Coordinates of C-alpha atoms and ligand atoms in Angstrom, one line a residue:
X15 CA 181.5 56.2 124.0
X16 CA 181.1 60.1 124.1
X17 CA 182.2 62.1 127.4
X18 CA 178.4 63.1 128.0
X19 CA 177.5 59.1 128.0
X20 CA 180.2 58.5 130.6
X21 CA 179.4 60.9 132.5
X22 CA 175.4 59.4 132.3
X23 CA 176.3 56.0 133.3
X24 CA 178.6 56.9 136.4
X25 CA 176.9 60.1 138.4
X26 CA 173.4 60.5 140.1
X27 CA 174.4 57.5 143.1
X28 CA 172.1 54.9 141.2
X29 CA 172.7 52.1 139.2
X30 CA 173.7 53.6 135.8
X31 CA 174.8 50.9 134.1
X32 CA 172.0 48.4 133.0
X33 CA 171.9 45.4 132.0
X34 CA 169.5 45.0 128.7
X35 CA 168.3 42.9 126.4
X36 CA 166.5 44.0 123.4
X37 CA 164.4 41.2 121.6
X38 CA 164.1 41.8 117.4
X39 CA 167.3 42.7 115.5
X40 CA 165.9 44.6 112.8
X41 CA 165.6 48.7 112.1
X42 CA 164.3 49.7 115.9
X43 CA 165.6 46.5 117.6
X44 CA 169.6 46.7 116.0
X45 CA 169.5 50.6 116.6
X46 CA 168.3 50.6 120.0
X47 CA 170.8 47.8 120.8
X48 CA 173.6 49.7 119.6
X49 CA 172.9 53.3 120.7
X50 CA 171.9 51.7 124.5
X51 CA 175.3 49.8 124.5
X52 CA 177.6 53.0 122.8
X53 CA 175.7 54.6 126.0
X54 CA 177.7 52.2 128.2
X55 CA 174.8 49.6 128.9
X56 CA 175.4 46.0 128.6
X57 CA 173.3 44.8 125.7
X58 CA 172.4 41.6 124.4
X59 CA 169.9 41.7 121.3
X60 CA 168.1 38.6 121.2
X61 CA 166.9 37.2 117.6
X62 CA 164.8 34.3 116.9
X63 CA 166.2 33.8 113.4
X64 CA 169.3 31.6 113.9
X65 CA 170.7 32.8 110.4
X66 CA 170.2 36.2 110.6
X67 CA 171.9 36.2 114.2
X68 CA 174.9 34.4 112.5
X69 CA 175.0 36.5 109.6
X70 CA 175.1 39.9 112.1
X71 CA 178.0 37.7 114.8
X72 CA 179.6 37.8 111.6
X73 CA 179.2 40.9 110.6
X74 CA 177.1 41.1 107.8
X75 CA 174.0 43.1 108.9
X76 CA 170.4 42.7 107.9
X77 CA 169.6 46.0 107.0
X78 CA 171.0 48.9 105.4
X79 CA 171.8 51.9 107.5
X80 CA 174.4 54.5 107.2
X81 CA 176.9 54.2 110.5
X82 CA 175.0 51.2 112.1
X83 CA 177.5 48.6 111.0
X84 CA 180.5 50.9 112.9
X85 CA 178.8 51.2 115.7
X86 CA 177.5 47.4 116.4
X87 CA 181.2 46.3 115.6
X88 CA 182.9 49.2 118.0
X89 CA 180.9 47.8 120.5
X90 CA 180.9 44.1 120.4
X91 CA 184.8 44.5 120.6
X92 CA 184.2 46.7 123.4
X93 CA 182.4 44.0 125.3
X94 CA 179.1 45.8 125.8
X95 CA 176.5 44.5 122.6
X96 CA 176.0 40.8 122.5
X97 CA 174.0 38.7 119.8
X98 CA 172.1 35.8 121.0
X99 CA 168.6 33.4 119.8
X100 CA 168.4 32.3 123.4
X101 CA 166.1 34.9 125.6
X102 CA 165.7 32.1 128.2
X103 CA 169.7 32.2 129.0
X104 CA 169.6 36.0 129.5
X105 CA 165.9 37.6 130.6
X106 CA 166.5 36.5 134.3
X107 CA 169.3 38.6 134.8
X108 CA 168.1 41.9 133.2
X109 CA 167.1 45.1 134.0
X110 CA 165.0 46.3 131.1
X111 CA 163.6 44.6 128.5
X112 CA 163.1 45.9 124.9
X113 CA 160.6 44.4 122.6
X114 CA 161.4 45.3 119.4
X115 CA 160.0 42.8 117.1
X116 CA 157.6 43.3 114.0
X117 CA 153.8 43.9 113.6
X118 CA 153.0 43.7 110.0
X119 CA 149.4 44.1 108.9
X120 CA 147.4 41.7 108.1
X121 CA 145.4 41.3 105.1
X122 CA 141.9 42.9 107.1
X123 CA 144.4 46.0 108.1
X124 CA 144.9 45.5 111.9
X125 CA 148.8 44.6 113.3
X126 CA 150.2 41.1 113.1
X127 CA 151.1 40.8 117.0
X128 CA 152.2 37.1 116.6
X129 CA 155.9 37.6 116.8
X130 CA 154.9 40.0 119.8
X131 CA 153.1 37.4 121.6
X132 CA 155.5 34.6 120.9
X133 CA 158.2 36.9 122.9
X134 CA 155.8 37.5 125.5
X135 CA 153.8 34.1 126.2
X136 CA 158.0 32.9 126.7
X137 CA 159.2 36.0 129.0
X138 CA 156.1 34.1 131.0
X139 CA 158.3 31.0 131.4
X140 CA 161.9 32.0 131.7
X141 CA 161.3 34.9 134.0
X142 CA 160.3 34.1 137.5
X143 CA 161.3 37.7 139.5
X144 CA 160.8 41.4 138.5
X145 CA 161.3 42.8 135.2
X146 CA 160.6 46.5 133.5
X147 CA 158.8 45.2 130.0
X148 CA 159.1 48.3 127.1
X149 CA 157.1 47.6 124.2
X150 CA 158.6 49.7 121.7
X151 CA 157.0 47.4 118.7
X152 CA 154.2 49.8 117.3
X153 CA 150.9 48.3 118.4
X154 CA 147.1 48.9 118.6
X155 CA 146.4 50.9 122.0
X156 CA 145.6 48.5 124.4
X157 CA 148.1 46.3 123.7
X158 CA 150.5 47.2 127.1
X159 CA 147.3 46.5 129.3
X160 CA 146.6 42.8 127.7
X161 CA 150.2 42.2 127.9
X162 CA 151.0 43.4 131.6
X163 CA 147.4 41.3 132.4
X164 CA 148.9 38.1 130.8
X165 CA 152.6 38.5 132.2
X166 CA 150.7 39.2 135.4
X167 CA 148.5 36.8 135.7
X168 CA 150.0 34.8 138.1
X169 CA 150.4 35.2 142.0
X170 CA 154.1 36.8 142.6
X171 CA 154.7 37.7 139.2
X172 CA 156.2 41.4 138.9
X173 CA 155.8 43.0 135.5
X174 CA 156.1 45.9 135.0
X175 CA 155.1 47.1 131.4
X176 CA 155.9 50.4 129.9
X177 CA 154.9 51.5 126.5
X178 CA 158.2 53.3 124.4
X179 CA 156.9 53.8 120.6
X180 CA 159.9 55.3 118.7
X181 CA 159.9 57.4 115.7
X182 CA 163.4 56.7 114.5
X183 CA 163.1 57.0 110.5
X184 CA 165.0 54.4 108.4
X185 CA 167.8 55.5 106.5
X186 CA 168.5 58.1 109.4
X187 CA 167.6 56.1 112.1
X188 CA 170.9 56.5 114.7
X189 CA 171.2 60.5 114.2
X190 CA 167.3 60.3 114.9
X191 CA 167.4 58.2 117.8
X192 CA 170.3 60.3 119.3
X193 CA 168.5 63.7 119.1
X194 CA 164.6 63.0 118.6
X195 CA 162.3 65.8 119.2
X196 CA 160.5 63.9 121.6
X197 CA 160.3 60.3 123.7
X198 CA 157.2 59.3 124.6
X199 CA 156.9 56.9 127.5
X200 CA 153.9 55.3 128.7
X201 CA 153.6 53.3 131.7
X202 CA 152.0 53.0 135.5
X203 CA 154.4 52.8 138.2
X204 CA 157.2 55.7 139.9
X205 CA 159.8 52.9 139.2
X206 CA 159.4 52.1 135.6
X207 CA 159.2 56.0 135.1
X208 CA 162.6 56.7 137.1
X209 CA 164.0 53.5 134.9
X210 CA 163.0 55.6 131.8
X211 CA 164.4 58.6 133.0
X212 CA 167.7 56.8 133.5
X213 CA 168.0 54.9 130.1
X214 CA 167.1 58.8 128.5
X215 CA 169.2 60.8 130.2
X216 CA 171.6 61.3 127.9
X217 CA 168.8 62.8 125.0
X218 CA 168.2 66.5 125.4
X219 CA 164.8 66.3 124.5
X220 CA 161.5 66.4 126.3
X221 CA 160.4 63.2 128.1
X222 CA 156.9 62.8 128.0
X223 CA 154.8 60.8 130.3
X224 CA 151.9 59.4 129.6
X225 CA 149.5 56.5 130.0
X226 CA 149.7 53.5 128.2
X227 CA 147.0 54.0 125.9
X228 CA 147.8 57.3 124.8
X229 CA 151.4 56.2 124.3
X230 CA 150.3 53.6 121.9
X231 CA 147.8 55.9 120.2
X232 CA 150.6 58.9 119.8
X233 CA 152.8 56.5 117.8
X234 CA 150.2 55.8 115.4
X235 CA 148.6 59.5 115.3
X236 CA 151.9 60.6 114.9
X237 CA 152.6 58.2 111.5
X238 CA 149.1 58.8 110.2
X239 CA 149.4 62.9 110.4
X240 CA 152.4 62.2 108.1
X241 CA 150.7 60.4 105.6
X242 CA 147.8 62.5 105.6
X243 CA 150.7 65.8 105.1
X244 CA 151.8 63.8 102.3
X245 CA 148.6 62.5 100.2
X246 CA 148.0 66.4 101.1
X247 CA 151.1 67.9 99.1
X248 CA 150.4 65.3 96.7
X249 CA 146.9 67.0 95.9
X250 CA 148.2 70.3 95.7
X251 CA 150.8 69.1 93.9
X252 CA 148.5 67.4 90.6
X253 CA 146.0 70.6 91.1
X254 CA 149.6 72.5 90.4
X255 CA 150.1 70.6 87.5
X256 CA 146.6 71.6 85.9
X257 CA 146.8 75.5 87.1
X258 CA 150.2 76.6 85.8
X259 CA 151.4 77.2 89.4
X260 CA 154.6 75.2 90.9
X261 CA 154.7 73.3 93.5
X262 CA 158.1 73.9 94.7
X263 CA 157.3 77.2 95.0
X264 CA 153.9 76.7 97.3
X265 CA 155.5 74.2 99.4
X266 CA 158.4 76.8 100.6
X267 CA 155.4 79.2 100.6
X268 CA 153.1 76.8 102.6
X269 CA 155.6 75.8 105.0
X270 CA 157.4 78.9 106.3
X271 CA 153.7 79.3 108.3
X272 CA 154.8 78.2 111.4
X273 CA 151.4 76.7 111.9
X274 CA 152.4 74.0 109.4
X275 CA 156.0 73.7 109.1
X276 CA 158.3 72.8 106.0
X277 CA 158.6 68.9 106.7
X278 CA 156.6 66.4 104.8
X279 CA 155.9 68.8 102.0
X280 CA 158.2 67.0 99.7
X281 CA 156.0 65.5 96.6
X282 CA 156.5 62.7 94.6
X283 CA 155.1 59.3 94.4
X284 CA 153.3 58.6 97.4
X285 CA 154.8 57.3 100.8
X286 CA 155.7 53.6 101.4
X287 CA 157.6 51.9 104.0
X288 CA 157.1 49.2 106.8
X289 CA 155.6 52.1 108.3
X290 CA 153.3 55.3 107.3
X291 CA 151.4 52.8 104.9
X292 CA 150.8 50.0 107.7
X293 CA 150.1 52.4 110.4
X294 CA 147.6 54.0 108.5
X295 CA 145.8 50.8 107.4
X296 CA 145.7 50.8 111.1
X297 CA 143.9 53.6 112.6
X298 CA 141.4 52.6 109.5
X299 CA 140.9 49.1 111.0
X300 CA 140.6 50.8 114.6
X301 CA 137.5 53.3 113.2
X302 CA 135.7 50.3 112.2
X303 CA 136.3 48.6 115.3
X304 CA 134.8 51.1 117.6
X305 CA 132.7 52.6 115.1
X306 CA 134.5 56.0 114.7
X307 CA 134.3 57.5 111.3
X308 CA 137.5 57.9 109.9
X309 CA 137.1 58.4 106.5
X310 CA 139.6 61.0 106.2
X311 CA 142.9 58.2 106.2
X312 CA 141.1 56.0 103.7
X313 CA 140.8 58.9 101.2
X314 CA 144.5 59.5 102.5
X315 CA 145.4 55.9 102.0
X316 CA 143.5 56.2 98.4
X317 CA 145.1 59.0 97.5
X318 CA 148.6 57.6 98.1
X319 CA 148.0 54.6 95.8
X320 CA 146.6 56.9 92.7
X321 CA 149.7 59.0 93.0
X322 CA 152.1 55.5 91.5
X323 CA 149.7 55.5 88.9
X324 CA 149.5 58.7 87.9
X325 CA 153.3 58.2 87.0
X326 CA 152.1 55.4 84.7
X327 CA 149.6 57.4 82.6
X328 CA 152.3 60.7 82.4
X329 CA 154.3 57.7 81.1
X330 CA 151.6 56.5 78.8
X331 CA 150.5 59.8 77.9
X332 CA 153.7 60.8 76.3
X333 CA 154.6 57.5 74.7
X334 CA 151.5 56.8 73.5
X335 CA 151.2 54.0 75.6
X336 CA 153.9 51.6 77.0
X337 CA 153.1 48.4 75.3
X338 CA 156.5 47.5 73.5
X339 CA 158.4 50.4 75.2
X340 CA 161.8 49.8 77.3
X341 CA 161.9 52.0 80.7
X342 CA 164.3 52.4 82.6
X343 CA 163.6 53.1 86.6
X344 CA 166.1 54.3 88.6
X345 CA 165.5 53.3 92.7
X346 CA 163.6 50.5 93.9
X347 CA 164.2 51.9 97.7
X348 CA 160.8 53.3 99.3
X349 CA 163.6 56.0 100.1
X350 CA 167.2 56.9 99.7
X351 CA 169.4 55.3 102.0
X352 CA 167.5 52.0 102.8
X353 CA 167.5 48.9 100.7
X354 CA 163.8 48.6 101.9
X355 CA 161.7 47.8 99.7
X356 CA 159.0 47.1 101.7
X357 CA 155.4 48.6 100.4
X358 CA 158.4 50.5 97.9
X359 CA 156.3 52.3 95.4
X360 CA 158.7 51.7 92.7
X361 CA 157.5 47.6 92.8
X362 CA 153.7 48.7 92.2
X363 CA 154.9 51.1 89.8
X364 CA 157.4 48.5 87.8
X365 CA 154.2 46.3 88.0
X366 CA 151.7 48.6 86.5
X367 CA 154.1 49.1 83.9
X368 CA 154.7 45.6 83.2
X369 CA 151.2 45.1 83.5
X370 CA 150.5 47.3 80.4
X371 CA 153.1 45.8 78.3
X372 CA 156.2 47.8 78.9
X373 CA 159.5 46.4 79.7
X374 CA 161.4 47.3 82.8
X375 CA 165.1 47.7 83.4
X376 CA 165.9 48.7 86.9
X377 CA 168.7 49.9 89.0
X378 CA 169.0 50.4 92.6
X379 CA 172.5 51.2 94.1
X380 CA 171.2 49.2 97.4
X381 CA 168.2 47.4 96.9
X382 CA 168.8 43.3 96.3
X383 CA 167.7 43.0 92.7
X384 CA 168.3 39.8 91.8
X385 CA 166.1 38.5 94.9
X386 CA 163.1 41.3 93.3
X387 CA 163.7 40.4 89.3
X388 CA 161.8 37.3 88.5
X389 CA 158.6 38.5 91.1
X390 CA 158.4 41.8 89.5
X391 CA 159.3 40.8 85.7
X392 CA 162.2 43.5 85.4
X393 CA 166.0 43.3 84.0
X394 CA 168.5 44.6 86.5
X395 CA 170.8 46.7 85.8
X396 CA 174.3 47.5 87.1
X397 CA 174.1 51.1 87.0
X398 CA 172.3 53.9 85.6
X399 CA 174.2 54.3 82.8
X400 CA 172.8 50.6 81.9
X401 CA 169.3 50.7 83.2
X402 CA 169.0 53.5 80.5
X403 CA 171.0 52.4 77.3
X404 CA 168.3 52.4 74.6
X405 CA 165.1 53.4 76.9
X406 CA 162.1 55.1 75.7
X407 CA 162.2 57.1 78.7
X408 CA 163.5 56.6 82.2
X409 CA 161.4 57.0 85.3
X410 CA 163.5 57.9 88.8
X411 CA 161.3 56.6 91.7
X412 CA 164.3 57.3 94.2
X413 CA 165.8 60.3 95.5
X414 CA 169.2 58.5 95.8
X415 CA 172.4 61.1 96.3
X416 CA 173.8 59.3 93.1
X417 CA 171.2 60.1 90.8
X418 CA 172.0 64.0 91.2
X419 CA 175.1 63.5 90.3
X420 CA 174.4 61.7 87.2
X421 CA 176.4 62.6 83.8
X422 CA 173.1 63.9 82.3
X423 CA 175.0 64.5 78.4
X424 CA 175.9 61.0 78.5
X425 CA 172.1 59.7 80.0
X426 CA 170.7 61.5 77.0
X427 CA 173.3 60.1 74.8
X428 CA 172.1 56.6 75.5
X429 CA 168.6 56.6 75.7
X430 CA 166.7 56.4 73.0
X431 CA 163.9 58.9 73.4
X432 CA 164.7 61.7 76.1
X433 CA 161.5 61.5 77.8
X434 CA 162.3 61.8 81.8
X435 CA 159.4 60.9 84.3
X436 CA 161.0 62.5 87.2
X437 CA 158.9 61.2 90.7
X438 CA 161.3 62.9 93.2
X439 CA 162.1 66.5 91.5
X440 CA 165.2 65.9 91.5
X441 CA 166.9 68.4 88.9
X442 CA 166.2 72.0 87.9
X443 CA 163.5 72.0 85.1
X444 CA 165.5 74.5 82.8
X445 CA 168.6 72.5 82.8
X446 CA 167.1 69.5 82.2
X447 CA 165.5 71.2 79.0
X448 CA 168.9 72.4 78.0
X449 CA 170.3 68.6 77.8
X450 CA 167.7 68.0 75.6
X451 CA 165.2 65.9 77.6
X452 CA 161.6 66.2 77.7
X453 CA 161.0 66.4 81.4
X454 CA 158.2 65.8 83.6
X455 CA 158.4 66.5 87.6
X456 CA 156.0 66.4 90.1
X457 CA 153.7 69.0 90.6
X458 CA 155.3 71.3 87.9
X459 CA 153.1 72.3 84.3
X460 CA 155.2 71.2 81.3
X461 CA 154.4 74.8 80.2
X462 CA 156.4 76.2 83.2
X463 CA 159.3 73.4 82.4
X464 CA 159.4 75.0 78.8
X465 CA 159.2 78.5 80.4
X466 CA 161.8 78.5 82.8
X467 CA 163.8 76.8 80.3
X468 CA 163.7 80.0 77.4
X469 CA 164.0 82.3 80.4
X470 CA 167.5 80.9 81.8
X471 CA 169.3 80.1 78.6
Ligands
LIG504 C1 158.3 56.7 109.5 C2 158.2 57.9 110.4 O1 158.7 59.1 109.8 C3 159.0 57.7 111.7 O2 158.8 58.7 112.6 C4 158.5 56.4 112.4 O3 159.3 56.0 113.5 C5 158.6 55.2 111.4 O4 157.8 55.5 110.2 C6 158.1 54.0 112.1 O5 156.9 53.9 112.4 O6 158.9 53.1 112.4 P1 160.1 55.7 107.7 O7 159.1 54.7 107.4 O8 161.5 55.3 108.0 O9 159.6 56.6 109.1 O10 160.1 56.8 106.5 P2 159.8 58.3 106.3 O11 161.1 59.0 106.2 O12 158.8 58.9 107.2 O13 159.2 58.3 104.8 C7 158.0 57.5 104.5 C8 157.6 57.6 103.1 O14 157.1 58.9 102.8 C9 158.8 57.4 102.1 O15 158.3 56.6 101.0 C10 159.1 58.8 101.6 O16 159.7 58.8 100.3 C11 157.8 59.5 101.7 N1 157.8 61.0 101.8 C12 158.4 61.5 103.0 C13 157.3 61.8 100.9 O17 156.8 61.3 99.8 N2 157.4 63.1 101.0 C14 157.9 63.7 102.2 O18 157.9 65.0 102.3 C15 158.4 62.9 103.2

């Protein structure tokens, strides 16, 4: 526990410490769970899933993210984070409740709230007195009305509900959730507000209060405007491609305007995740609901699932198809850092390929592969060197650390044709051209690849 955290949890005459519980123990839930107890709360992180509660009380954690295994162990042994698949033992006695669970889409694009409503319909039953209820599950606005009406249906029943979306990204998600830019909390009453104020004390940022509604709708505003930034660069980046300009180049040139900023200008393969993709889906569903056109995140949305296949036909293009060709990909991770493969474009990728008669092997230094291989028809590999031993080309869908540091004499050494399909820009064009390969990055003309390549040797 840092000095600043001690200092949070013992000075302003109010109860610092708080007791909370924090129902889902995956990304959001385990994160929250362990920054709130490192903060000096007493946490218990409740889990429906008897196996993956057994698996974490024995340290062996569901996800994949760098520090979070440190700091759940530093504080169990410190007596503050406990693990539990009872929420009946514990939600009487609590000051704050976290709901942290999932809400996948479903198949006609709106949230799955099941697992949401399951928590709440049994907070109904176990809690008789008062309880502060944050929703920090992403969820279609209106959601922290219907539930505060349910939980208060009831004569004497005191719920109060306060929207908390977070914006933690995976595979950064504690150094994110210790200095965000912003928290956004939505709720109704002086109390849950000066509750909220407590828990955040500790975060330099801006607070900002709101009501529920436009809490719920920031969160998904918020994800959307990313994906749109990225399907954006994306465009710019294939009209590059065609024009002779680079897009490494624009980007920096784009982003130093202070009116658009340097983040989310990284292009590659299109964005994937539990999150951007889902959240977008959403808003769609949420025009068609009230009858708002909002045309603009389909075409985002459509312009996100043409940019895996472009890889394909650059693929096909310089093979001359891929029927009968080995590829190698290297990352099955939407990102680096996560073994996520949820809505990973590397798995719609490997499909297409597969699809069009190439053969796959794949290497992820994270990512489970033997759970993936028989779904998505590939061969794992157990490293990169592996994945591209006689390969017609290799195809990097990951911007893992590892990969830059590749021996790229020996890469090109083992494959058989040096064609490299690069989807995250990883290496400098000219030096890539020196080693021999015949390179293809994102948003970059071949022309200009051959170019820089004469005018650095
Ligand atoms: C995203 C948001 O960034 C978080 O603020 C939010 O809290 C989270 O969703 C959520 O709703 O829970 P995350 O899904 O972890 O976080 O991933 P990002 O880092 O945003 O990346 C999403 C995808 O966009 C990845 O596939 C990444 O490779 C891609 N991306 C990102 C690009 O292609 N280019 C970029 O410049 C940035």
């Amino acid at each position: 526990m840092s000095k600043m955290n001690e200092q949070h949890i013992t000075t302003g005459g109010m109860k610092m410490r708080m007791k909370i519980g924090i129902v889902g123990a995956g990304y959001v839930g385990l994160v929250s769970a362990a920054v709130f107890a490192d903060w000096g709360h007493d946490v218990v992180c409740v889990d429906h899933d008897a196996e993956k509660i057994g698996r974490i009380r024995a340290g062996d954690l569901p996800v994949y993210e760098p520090g979070l295994a440190d700091m759940v162990e530093r504080n169990r042994q410190a007596g503050r984070l406990r693990f539990t698949t009872d929420l009946s033992r514990t939600a009487g006695e609590l000051d704050l409740l976290i709901i942290a669970v999932g809400t996948p889409a479903a198949d006609d694009g709106h949230p799955d709230l099941t697992a949401l409503w399951n928590v709440v319909h049994s907070l109904k039953q176990c809690v008789k007195g008062d309880l502060t209820v944050a929703i920090k599950s992403t969820v279609p606005i209106g959601t922290c009305q219907a539930v505060s009406r349910f939980l208060n249906g009831h004569p004497g029943s005191r719920f109060d509900v306060v929207a908390a979306p977070e914006f933690l990204r995976q595979g950064t998600a504690i150094a994110d959730f210790l200095s965000p830019d912003r928290v956004v909390i939505g709720c109704r009453t002086e109390a849950a507000k000066r509750k909220m104020q407590q828990l955040f004390a500790p975060l330099a940022c801006p607070l900002l209060f709101t009501d529920w509604q436009s809490a719920e709708m920031i969160k998904y505003a918020a994800n959307a405007f990313l994906a749109m930034k990225i399907s954006y660069i994306n465009t710019i980046a294939n009209l590059c491609e065609q024009v002779g300009a680079d897009i490494q180049q624009v980007a920096l040139g784009i982003g130093l305007d202070r009116r658009i900023g340097p983040a989310y200008l990284q292009p590659g393969i299109g964005f994937g995740g539990s999150c951007l993709p889902k959240d977008t889906q959403a808003i769609v569903a949420l025009g068609k609901d009230y009858g708002v056109d909002v045309s603009l995140f389909r075409e985002v949305l459509r312009v996100n699932r043409e940019q895996r296949g472009r890889i394909v036909q650059k693929l096909a293009d310089r093979l001359g198809g891929v029927q009968g060709k080995t590829i190698a990909v290297l990352g099955l991770a939407f990102k680096a850092n996560t073994n996520d493969v949820r809505e990973a474009p590397a798995l719609d990728i490997i499909t297409r390929i597969v699809q069009a008669g190439g053969e796959v092997v794949a290497y992820d230094p994270a990512v489970n592969m033997e759970s993936l291989k028989n779904d998505f028809c590939f061969t794992p590999a157990a490293d990169a060197y592996q994945a591209v031993t006689g390969a017609d080309a290799v195809v990097i869908l990951t911007e893992w650390e590892e990969f830059h540091g590749l021996d790229l004499q020996q890469i090109r050494s083992l494959m058989r044709h040096p064609l490299v399909i690069d989807g995250r820009n990883l290496y400098a064009p000219h030096m890539m051209k020196q080693h021999g390969f015949h390179y293809v990055p994102v948003g970059v003309p071949e022309q200009e690849v051959a170019e820089a390549a004469a005018t650095t040797v």
